[in-house]
C-alpha positions as CSV (number, residue, x, y, z in Angstrom):
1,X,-3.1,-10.3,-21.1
2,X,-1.5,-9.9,-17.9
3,X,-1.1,-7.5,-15.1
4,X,0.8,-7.0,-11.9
5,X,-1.0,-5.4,-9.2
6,X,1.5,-3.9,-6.5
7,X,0.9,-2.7,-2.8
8,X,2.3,0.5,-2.2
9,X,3.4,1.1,1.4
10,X,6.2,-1.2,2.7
11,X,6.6,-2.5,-1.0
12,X,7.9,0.5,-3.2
13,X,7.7,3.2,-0.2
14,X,8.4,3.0,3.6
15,X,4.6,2.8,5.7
16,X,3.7,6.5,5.9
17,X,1.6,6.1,9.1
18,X,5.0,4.6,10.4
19,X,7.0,7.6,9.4
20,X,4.4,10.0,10.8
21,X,4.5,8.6,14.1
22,X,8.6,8.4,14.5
23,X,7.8,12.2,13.1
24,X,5.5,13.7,16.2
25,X,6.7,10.9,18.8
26,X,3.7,9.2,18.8
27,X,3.6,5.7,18.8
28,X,0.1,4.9,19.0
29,X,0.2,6.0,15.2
30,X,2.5,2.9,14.0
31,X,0.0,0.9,13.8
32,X,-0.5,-0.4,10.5
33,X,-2.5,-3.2,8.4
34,X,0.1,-5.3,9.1
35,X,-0.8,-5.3,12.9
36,X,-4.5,-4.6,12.2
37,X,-6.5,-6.5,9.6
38,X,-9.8,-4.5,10.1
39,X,-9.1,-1.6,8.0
40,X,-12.1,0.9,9.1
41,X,-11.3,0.0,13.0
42,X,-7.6,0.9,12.2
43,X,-8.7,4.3,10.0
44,X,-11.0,5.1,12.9
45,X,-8.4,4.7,15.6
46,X,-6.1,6.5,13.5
47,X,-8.4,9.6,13.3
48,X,-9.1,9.4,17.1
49,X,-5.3,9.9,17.4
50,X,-5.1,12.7,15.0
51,X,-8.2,14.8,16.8
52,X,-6.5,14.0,20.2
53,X,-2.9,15.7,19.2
54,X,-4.7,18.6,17.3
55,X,-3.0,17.0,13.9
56,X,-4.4,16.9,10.7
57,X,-3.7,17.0,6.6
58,X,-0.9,19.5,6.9
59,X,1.2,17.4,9.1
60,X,1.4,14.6,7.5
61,X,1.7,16.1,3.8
62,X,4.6,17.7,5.1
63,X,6.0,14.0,6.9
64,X,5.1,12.6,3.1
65,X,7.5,15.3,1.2
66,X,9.9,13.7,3.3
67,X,9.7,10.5,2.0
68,X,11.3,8.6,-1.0
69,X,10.8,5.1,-2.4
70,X,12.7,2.2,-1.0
71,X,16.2,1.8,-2.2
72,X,15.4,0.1,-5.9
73,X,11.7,0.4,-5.9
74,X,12.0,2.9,-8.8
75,X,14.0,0.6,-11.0
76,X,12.1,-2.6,-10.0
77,X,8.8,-0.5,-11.5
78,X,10.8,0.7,-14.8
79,X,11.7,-2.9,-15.5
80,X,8.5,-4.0,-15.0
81,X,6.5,-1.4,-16.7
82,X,8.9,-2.5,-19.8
83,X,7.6,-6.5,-19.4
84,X,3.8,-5.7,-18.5
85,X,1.1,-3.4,-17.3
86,X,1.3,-2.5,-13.7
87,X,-1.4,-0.8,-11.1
88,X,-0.5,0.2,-7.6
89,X,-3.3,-0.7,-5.5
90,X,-3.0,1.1,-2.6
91,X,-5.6,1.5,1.1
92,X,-3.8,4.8,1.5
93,X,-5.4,8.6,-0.2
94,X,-4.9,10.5,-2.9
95,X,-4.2,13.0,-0.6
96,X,-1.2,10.8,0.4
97,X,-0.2,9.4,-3.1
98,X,0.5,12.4,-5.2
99,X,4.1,12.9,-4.5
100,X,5.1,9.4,-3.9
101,X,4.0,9.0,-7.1
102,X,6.0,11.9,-9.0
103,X,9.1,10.0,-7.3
104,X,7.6,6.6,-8.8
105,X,7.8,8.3,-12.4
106,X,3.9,8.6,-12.2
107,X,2.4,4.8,-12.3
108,X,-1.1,4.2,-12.1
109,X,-2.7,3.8,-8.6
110,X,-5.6,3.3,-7.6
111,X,-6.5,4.3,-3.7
112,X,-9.0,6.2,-1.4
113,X,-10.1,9.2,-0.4
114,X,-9.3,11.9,2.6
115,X,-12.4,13.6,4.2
116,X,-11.0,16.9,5.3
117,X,-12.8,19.8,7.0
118,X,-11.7,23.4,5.9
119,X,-9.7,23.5,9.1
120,X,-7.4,20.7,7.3
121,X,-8.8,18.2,10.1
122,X,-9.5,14.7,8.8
123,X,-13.2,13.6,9.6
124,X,-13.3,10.7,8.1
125,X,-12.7,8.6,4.9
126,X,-14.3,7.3,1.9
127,X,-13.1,3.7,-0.2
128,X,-13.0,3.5,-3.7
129,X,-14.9,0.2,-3.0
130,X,-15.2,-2.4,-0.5
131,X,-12.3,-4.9,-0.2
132,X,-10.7,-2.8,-2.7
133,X,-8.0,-5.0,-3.6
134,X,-9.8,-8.4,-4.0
135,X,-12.9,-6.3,-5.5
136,X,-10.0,-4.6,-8.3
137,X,-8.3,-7.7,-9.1
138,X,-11.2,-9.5,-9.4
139,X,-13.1,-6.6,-11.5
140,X,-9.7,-6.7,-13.9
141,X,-10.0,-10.2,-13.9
142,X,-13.5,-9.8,-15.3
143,X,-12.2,-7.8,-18.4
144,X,-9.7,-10.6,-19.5
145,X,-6.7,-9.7,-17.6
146,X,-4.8,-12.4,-15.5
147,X,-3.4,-10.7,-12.1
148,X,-0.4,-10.9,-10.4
149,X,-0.3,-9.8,-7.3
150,X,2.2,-8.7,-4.4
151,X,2.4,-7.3,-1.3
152,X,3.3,-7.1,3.0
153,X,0.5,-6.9,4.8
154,X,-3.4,-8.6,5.5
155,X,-5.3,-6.6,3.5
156,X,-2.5,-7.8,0.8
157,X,-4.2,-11.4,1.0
158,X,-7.1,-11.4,-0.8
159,X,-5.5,-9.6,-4.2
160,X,-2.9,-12.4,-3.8
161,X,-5.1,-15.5,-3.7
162,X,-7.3,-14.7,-6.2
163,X,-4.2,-14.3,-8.5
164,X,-3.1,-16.7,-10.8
165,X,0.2,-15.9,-9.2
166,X,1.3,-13.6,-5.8
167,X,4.4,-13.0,-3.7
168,X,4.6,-12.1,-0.6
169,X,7.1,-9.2,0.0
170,X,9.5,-8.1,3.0
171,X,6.2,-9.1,5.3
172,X,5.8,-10.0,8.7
173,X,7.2,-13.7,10.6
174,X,3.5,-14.1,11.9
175,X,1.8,-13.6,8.1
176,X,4.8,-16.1,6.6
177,X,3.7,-18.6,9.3
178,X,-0.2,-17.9,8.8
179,X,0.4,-18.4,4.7
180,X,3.3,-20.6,4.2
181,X,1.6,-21.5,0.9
182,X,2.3,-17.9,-0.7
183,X,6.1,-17.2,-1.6
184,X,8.0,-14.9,1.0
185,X,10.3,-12.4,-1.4
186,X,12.8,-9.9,0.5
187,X,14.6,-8.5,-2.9
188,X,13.4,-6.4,-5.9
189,X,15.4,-8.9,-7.7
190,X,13.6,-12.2,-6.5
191,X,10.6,-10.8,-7.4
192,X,11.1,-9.7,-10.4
193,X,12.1,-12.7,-11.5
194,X,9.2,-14.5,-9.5
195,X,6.7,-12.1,-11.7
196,X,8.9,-12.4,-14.9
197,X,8.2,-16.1,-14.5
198,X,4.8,-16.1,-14.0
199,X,3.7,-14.1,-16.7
């Protein structure tokens, strides 16, 4: 039994954080774990940011209803979702995710949580578990499925090297020269047929 496991954020949708920031001009917010690999120092900084400007749930809800997938991400996920089983496993919150989704066609992800006061300030945040992506493939891995795994950034990594096949996708220069080992993709259609392949 096989199962693809797909990053969410610069894979199927543009980075939220990214759009956010071009959205209130603030450029301290386009930081992503692409540029950070400590995810709680990023999420922390993030939050610092957010307090600062007086910004919180609201705003970027309303940035995220905004959004839609990447050109062909919804496709690429109906083909798929014909060949195999496929989870998003996603470090944003289901305070994020909800609409995203509806335009995905509603696939299964799994992601954090948003700690919001009444005021709609965000105090903090809660994992689903620690390293959730290596901790989910591996857990799936546990119940007899082999994972597949792709996605752009460093907390991407793990997921991928504990697959019995992962893809880079649309990533950075410096993360293609860090893991020259792990396929660089740039087209819905080269990895489809990199994950067709593999299964």
């Amino acid at each position: 039994m096989n199962i693809v496991c797909l990053d969410l954020e610069g894979v199927l949708v543009p980075e939220i954080w990214i759009a956010f920031s071009e959205e209130t001009h603030i450029p301290e917010l386009r930081l992503t774990t692409r540029d950070e690999p400590d995810y709680d120092k990023l999420m922390k900084y993030r939050i610092g940011i957010l307090k600062e400007h007086g910004l919180g749930l609201a705003e970027i809800q309303a940035t995220i209803a905004k959004i839609d997938p990447m050109p062909g991400a919804k496709d690429f996920l109906d083909r798929l979702r014909v060949l195999t089983q496929v989870i998003i496993i996603s470090d944003t919150f289901e305070q994020f995710a909800s609409p995203l989704m509806q335009k995905l066609g509603w696939p299964t992800i799994f992601c954090n949580t948003l700690e919001v006061a009444e005021s709609g300030e965000i105090t903090g945040y809660q994992m689903r578990c620690e390293q959730s992506k290596l901790t989910t493939v591996k857990a799936l891995q546990s119940i007899g499925f082999e994972t597949i795994a792709s996605g752009d950034s460093f907390n991407d990594l793990g997921m991928i090297e504990a697959s019995k096949a992962g893809f880079l996708f649309r990533t950075t220069e410096a993360i293609k020269k860090d893991h020259p080992a792990i396929p660089a993709l740039e087209t819905y259609d080269e990895l489809f047929a990199a994950i067709e392949k593999a299964l």
